[in-house]
PDB file of C-alpha atoms in Angstrom:
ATOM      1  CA  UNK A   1     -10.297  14.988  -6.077  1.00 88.00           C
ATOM      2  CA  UNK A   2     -10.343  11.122  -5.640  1.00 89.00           C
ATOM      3  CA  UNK A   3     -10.760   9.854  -2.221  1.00 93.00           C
ATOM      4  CA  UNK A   4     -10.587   6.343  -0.542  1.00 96.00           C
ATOM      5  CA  UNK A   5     -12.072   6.544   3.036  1.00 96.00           C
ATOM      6  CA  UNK A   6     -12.498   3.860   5.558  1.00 96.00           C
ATOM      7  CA  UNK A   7     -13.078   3.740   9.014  1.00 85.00           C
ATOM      8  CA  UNK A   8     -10.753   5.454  10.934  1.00 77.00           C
ATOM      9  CA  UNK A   9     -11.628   4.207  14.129  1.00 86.00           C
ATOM     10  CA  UNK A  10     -10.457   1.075  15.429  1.00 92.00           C
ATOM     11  CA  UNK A  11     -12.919  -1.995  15.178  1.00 95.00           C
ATOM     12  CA  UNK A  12     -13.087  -4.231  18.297  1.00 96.00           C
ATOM     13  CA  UNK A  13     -14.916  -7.674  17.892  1.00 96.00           C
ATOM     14  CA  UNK A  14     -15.211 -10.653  20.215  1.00 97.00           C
ATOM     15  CA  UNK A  15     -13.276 -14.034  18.623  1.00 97.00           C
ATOM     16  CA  UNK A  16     -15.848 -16.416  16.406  1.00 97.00           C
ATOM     17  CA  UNK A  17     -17.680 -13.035  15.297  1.00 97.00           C
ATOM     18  CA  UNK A  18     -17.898 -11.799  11.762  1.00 97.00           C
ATOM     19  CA  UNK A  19     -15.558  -8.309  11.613  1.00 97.00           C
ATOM     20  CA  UNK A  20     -17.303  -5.716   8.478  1.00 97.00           C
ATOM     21  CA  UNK A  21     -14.768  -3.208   6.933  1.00 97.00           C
ATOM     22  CA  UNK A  22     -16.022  -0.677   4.953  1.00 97.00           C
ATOM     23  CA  UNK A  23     -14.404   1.104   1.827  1.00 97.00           C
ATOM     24  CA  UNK A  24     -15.784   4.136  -0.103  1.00 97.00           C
ATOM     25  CA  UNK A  25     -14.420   5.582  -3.037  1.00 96.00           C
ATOM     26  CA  UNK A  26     -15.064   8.944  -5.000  1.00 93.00           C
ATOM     27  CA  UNK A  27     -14.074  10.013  -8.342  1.00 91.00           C
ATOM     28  CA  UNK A  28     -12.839   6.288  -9.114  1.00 89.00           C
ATOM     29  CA  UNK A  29     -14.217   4.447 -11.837  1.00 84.00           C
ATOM     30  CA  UNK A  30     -12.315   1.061 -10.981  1.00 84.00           C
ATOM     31  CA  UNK A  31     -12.381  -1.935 -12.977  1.00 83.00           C
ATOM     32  CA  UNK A  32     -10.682  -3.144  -9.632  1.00 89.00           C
ATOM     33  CA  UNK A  33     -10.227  -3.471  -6.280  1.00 92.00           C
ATOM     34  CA  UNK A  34      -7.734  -5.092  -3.781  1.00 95.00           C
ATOM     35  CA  UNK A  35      -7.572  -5.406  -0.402  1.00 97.00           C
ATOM     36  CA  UNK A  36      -4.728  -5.666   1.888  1.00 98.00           C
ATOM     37  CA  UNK A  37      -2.983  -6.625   5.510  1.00 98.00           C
ATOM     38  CA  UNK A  38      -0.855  -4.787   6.840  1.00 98.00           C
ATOM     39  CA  UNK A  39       0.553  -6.000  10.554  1.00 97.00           C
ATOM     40  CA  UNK A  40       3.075  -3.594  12.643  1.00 95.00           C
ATOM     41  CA  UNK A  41       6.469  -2.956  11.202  1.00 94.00           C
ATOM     42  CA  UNK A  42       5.514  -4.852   7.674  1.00 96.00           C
ATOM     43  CA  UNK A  43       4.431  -3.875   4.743  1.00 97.00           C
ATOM     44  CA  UNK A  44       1.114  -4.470   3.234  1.00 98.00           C
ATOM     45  CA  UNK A  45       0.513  -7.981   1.906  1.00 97.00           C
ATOM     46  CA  UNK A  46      -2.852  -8.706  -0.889  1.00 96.00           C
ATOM     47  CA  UNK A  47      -5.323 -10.376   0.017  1.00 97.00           C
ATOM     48  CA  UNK A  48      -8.062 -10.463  -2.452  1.00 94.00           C
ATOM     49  CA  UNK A  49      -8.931  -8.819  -6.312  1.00 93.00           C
ATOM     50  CA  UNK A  50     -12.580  -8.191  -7.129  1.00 93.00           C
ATOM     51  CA  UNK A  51     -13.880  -7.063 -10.438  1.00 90.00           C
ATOM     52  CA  UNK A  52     -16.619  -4.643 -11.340  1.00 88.00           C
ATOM     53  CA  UNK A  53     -18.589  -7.630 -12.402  1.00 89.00           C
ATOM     54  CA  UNK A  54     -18.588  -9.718  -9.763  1.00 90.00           C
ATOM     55  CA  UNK A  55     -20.577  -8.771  -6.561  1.00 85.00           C
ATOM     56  CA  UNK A  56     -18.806 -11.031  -4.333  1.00 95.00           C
ATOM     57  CA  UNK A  57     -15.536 -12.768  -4.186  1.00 95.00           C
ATOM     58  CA  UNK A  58     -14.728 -15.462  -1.501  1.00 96.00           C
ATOM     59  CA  UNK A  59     -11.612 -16.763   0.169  1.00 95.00           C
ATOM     60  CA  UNK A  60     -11.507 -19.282   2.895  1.00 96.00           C
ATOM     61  CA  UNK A  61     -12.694 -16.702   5.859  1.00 97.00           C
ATOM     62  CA  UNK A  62     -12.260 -13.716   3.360  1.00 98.00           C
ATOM     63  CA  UNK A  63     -15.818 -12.267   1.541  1.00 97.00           C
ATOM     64  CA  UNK A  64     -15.924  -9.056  -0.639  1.00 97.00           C
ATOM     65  CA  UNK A  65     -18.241  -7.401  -1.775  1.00 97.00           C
ATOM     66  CA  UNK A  66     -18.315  -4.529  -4.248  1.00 94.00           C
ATOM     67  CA  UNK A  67     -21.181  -2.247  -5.424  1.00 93.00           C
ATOM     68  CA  UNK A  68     -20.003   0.021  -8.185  1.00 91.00           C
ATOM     69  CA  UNK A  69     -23.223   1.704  -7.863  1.00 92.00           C
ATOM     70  CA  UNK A  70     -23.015   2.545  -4.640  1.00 94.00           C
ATOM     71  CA  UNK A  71     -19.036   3.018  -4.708  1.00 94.00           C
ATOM     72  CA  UNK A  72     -18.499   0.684  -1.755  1.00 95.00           C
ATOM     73  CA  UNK A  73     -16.640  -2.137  -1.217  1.00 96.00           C
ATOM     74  CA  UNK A  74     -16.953  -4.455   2.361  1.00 97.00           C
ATOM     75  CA  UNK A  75     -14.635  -6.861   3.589  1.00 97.00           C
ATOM     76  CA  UNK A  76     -15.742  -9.722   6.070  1.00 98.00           C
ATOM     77  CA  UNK A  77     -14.182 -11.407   8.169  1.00 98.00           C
ATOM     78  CA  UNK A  78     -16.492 -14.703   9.508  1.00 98.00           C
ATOM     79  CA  UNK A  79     -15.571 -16.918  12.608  1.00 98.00           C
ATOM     80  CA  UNK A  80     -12.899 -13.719  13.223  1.00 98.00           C
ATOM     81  CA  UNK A  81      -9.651 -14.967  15.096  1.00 98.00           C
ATOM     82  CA  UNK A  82      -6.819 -12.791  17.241  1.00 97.00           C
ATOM     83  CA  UNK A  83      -4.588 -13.927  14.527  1.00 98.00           C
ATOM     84  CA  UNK A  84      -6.604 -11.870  12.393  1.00 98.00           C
ATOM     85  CA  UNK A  85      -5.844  -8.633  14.489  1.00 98.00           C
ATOM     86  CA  UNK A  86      -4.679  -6.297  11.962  1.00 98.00           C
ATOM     87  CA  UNK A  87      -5.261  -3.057   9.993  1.00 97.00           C
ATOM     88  CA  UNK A  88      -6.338  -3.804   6.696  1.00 98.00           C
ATOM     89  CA  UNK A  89      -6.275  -1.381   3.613  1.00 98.00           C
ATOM     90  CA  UNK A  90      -8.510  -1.006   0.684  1.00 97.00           C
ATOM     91  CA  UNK A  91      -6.837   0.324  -2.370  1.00 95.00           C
ATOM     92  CA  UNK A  92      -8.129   1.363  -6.014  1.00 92.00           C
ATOM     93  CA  UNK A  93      -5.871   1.935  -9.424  1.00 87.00           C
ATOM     94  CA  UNK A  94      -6.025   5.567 -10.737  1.00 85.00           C
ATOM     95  CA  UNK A  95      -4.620   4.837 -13.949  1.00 81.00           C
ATOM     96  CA  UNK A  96      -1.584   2.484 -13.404  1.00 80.00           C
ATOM     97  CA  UNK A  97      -0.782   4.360  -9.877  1.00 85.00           C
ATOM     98  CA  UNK A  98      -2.041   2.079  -6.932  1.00 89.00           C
ATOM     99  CA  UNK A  99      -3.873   4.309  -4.387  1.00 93.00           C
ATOM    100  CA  UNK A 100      -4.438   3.281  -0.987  1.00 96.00           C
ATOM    101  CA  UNK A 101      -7.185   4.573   1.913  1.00 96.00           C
ATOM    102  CA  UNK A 102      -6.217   4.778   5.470  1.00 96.00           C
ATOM    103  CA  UNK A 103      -6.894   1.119   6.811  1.00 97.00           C
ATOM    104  CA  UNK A 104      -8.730   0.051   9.344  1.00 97.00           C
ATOM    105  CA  UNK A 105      -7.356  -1.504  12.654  1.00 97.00           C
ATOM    106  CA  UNK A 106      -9.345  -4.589  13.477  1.00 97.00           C
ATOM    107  CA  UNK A 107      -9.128  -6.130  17.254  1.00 97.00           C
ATOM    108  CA  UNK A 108     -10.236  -9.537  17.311  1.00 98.00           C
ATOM    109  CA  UNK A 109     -10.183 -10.609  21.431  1.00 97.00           C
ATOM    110  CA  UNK A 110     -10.577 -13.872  23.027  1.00 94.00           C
TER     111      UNK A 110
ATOM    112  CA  UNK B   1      12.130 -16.515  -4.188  1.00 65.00           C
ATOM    113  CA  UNK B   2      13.266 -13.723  -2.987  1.00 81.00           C
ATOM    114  CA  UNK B   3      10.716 -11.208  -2.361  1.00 95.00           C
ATOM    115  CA  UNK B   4      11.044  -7.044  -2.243  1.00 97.00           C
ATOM    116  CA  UNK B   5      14.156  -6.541  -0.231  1.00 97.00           C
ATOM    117  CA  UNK B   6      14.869  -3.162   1.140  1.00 98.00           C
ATOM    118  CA  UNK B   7      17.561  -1.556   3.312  1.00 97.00           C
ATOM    119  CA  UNK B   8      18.287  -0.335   5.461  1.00 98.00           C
ATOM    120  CA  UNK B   9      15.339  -1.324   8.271  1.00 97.00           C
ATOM    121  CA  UNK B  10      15.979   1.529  10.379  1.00 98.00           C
ATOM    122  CA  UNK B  11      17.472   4.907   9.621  1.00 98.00           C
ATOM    123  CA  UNK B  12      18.194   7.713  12.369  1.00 98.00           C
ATOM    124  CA  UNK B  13      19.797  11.490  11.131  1.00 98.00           C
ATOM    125  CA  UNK B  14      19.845  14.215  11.859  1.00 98.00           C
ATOM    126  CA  UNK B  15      18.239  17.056  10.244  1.00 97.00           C
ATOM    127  CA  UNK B  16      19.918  18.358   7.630  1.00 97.00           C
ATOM    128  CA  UNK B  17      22.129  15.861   6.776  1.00 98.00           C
ATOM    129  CA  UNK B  18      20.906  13.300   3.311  1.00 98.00           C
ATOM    130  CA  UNK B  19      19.866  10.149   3.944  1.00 98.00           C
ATOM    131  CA  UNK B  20      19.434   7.083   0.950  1.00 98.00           C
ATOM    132  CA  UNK B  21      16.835   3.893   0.723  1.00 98.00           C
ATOM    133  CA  UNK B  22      17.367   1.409  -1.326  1.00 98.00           C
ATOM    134  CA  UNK B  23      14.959  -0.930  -3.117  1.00 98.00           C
ATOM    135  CA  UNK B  24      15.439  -4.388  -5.297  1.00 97.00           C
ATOM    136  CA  UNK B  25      11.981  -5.783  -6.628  1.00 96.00           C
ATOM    137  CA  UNK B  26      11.000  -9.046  -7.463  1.00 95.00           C
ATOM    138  CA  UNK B  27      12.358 -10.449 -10.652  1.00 93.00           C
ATOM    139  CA  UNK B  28      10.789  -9.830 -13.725  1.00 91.00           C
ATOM    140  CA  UNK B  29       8.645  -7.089 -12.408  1.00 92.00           C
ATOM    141  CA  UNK B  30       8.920  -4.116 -14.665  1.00 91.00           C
ATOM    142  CA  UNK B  31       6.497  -1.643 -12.076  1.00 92.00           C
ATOM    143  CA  UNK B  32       8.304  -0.609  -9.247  1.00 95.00           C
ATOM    144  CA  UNK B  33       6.574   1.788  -6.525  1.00 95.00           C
ATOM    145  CA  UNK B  34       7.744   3.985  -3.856  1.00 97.00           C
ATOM    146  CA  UNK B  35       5.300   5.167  -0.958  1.00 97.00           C
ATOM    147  CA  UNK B  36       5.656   7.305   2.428  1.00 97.00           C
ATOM    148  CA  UNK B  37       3.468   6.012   5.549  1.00 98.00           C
ATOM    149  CA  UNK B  38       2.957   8.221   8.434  1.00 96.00           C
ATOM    150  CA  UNK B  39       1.577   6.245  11.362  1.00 93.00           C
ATOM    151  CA  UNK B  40      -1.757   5.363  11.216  1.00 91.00           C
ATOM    152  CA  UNK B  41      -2.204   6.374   7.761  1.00 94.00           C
ATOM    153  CA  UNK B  42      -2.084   4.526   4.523  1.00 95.00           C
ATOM    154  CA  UNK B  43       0.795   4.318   1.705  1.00 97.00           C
ATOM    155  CA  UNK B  44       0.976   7.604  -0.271  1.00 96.00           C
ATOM    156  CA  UNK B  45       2.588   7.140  -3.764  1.00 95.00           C
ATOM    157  CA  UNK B  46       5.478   8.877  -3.858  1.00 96.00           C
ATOM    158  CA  UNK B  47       7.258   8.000  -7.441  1.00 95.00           C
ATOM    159  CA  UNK B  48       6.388   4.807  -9.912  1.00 94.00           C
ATOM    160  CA  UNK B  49       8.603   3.204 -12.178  1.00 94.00           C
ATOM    161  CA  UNK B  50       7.752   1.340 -15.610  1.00 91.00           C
ATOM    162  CA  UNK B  51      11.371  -0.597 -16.048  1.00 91.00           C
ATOM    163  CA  UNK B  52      13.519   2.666 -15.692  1.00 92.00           C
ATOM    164  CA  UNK B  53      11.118   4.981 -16.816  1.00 92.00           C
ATOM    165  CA  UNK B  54       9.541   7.536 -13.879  1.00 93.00           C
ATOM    166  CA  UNK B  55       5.875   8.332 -14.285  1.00 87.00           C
ATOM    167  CA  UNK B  56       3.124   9.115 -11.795  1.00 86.00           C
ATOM    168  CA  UNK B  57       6.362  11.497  -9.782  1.00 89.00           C
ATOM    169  CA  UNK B  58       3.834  14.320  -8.929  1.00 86.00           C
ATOM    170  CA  UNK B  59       3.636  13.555  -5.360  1.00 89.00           C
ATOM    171  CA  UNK B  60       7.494  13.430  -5.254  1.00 93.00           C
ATOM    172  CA  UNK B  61       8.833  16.631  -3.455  1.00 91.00           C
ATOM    173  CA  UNK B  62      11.286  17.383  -6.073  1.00 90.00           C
ATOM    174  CA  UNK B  63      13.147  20.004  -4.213  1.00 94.00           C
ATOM    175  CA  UNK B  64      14.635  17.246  -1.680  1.00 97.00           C
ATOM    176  CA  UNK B  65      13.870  13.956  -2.921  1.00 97.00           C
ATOM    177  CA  UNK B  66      15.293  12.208  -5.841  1.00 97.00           C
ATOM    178  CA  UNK B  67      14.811   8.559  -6.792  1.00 97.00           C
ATOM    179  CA  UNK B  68      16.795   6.296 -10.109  1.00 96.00           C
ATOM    180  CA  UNK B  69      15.783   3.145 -11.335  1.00 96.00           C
ATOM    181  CA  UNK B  70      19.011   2.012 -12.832  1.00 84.00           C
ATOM    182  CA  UNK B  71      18.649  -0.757 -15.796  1.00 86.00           C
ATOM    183  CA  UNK B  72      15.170  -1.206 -14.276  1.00 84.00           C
ATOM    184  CA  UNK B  73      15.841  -3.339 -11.767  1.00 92.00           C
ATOM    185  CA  UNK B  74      16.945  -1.647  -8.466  1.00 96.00           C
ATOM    186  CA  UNK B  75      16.224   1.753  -7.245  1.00 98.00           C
ATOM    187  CA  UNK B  76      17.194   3.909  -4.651  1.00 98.00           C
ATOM    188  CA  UNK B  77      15.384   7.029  -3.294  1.00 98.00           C
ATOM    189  CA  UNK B  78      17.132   9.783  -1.533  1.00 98.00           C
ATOM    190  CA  UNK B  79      16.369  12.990   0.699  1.00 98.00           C
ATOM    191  CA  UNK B  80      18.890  15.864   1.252  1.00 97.00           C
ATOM    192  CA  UNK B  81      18.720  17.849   3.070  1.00 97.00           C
ATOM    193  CA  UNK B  82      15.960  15.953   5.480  1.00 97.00           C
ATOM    194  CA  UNK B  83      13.420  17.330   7.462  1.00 97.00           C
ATOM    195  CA  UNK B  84      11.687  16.569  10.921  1.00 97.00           C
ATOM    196  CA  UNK B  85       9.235  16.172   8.735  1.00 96.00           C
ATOM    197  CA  UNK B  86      10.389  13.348   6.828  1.00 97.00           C
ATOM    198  CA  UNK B  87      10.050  10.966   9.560  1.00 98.00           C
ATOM    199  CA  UNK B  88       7.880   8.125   8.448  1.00 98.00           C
ATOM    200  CA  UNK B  89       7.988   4.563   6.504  1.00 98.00           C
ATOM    201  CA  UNK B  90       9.663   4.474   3.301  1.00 98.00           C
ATOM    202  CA  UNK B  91       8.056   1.040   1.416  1.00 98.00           C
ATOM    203  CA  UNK B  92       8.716  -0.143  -1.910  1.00 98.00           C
ATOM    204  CA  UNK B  93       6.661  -2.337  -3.889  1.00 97.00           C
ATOM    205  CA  UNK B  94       6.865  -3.952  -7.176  1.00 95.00           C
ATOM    206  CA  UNK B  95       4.087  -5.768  -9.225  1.00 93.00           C
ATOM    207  CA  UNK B  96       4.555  -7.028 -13.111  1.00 89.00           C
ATOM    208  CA  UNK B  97       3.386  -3.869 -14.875  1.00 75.00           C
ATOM    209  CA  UNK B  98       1.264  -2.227 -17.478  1.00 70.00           C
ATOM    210  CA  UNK B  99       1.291  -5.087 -19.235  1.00 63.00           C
ATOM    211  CA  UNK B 100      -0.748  -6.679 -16.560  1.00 67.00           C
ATOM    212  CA  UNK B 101      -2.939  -4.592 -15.276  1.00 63.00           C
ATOM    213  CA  UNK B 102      -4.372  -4.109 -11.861  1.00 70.00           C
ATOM    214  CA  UNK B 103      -1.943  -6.695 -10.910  1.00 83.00           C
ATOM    215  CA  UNK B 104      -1.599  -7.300  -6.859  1.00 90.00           C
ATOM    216  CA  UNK B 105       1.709  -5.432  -5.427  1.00 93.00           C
ATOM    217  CA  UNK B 106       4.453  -6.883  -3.442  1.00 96.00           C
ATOM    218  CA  UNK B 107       5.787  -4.832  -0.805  1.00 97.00           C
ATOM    219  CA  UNK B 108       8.993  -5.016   1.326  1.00 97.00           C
ATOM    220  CA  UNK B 109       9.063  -4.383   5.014  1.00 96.00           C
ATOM    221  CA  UNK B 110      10.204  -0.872   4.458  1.00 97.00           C
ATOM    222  CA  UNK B 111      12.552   1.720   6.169  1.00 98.00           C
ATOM    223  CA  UNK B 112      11.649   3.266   9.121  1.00 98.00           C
ATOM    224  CA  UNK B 113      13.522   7.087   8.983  1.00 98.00           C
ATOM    225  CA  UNK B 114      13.710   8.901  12.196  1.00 98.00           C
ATOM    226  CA  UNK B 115      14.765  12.626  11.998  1.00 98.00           C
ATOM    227  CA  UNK B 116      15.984  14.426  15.135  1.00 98.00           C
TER     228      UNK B 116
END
C-alpha cells in the first residue's frame, strides 16, 4: 500500500538554528511534491512544489530537497524563528487524489 | 478574493442525531476535496470532486456519509446517524483541477465536530 511517513515526534530547536523535516514515501512514483503548514485550528496552507527533476528548490528561509532515488524528500528551515513553530505536512498525488503524511510538529524556542 | 469558506466552525451533537458541513471553493476551481483530521494526524481524503462529478469516494463510509457537489461549485457533506467516532476536523479544499495537474490546494479552516 502507499505510505507517506514523517517524524512523528515533535522536533524542538533553539531560535537562529536550521530545523530538518524528513518525508519518505513508498509505492509513489511522484512527478511531485508539496509541502505544507498547518498551525492549530487552520487548515493546511502550501508552501513549496518540487519536481522530480530538480534536487533542490529554494524559498526565502524554505530549502527542499527531493531524491527520487532514495524516495525522500527534506525540508529546512535555516535561521529557524518561533514564528515558524508549526507542524508541517508533506504530501504526494496518487493519481489526481492529494495524499498527505502525518506532519511534523516543529518547536522553534527563544 | 475570497478564499475556501466553510461552515459551520464548530459543531457539537449528539450521537445519533445527522449533522451537515458545508463547503464553497475558490472560484473557478473545478477540484474540490473533502478530508477528516483526527488530532495529530494528517488530512485523510475522504471524497474528491471534478466540477460535480465524485471520483476518488473509496475512503467515504458510504453507509453514513453522503456528500453533493451541486452545479460544481458548492458542496456539502453530511453524516447520519453520527458516531463518537466521527469526532474530528472536517476540511475542504479546492485547487484548479485535472487540467492542471499537481496544482497546490487551498484549504478552509474547517469544522471541528464534537460527538457526545
Amino acid at each position: 500500500s502507499q505510505k507517506i511517513e514523517q517524524n512523528s515526534e515533535a522536533l524542538n530547536i533553539q531560535e537562529g538554528k536550521t530545523a530538518t523535516l524528513t518525508c519518505n514515501y513508498t509505492n509513489y512514483s511522484p512527478a511531485y511534491l508539496q509541502w505544507y503548514r498547518q498551525d492549530p485550528g487552520r487548515g493546511p496552507v502550501f508552501l513549496l512544489l518540487i519536481r522530480e527533476n530538480e534536487k533542490e528548490k529554494r524559498k526565502e528561509r524554505l530549502k527542499v530537497t527531493f531524491d527520487t532515488t532514495l524516495k525522500q524528500s527534506l525540508f529546512h528551515i535555516t535561521a529557524s524563528q518561533p514564528a515558524d513553530s508549526a507542524t508541517y505536512l508533506c504530501a504526494l498525488y496518487s493519481g489526481y487524489a492529494l495524499n498527505f503524511g502525518k506532519g511534523t510538529s516543529l518547536l522553534v524556542t527563544p | 478574493e475570497a478564499g475556501v469558506v466553510q461552515s459551520p466552525r464548530y459543531k457539537i451533537i449528539e450521537k445519533k442525531q445527522p449533522v451537515a458541513f458545508w463547503c464553497n471553493p475558490i472560484s473557478g476551481h473545478n477540484t474540490l476535496y473533502w478530508y477528516l483530521q483526527n488530532l495529530g494526524q494528517g488530512p485523510e481524503l475522504l471524497i474528491r470532486y471534478e466540477n460535480e462529478e465524485a471520483v476518488d469516494d473509496s475512503q467515504l463510509p458510504k453507509d453514513r456519509f453522503s456528500a453533493e457537489r451541486l452545479k460544481g461549485v458548492d458542496s456539502t457533506l453530511k453524516i447520519q446517524p453520527a458516531e463518537l467516532g466521527d469526532s474530528a476536523v472536517y476540511l475542504c479544499a479546492s485547487s484548479l483541477g485535472i487540467g492542471v495537474p499537481n496544482t497546490e490546494a487551498f484549504f478552509g479552516q474547517g469544522t471541528r465536530l464534537t460527538v457526545v
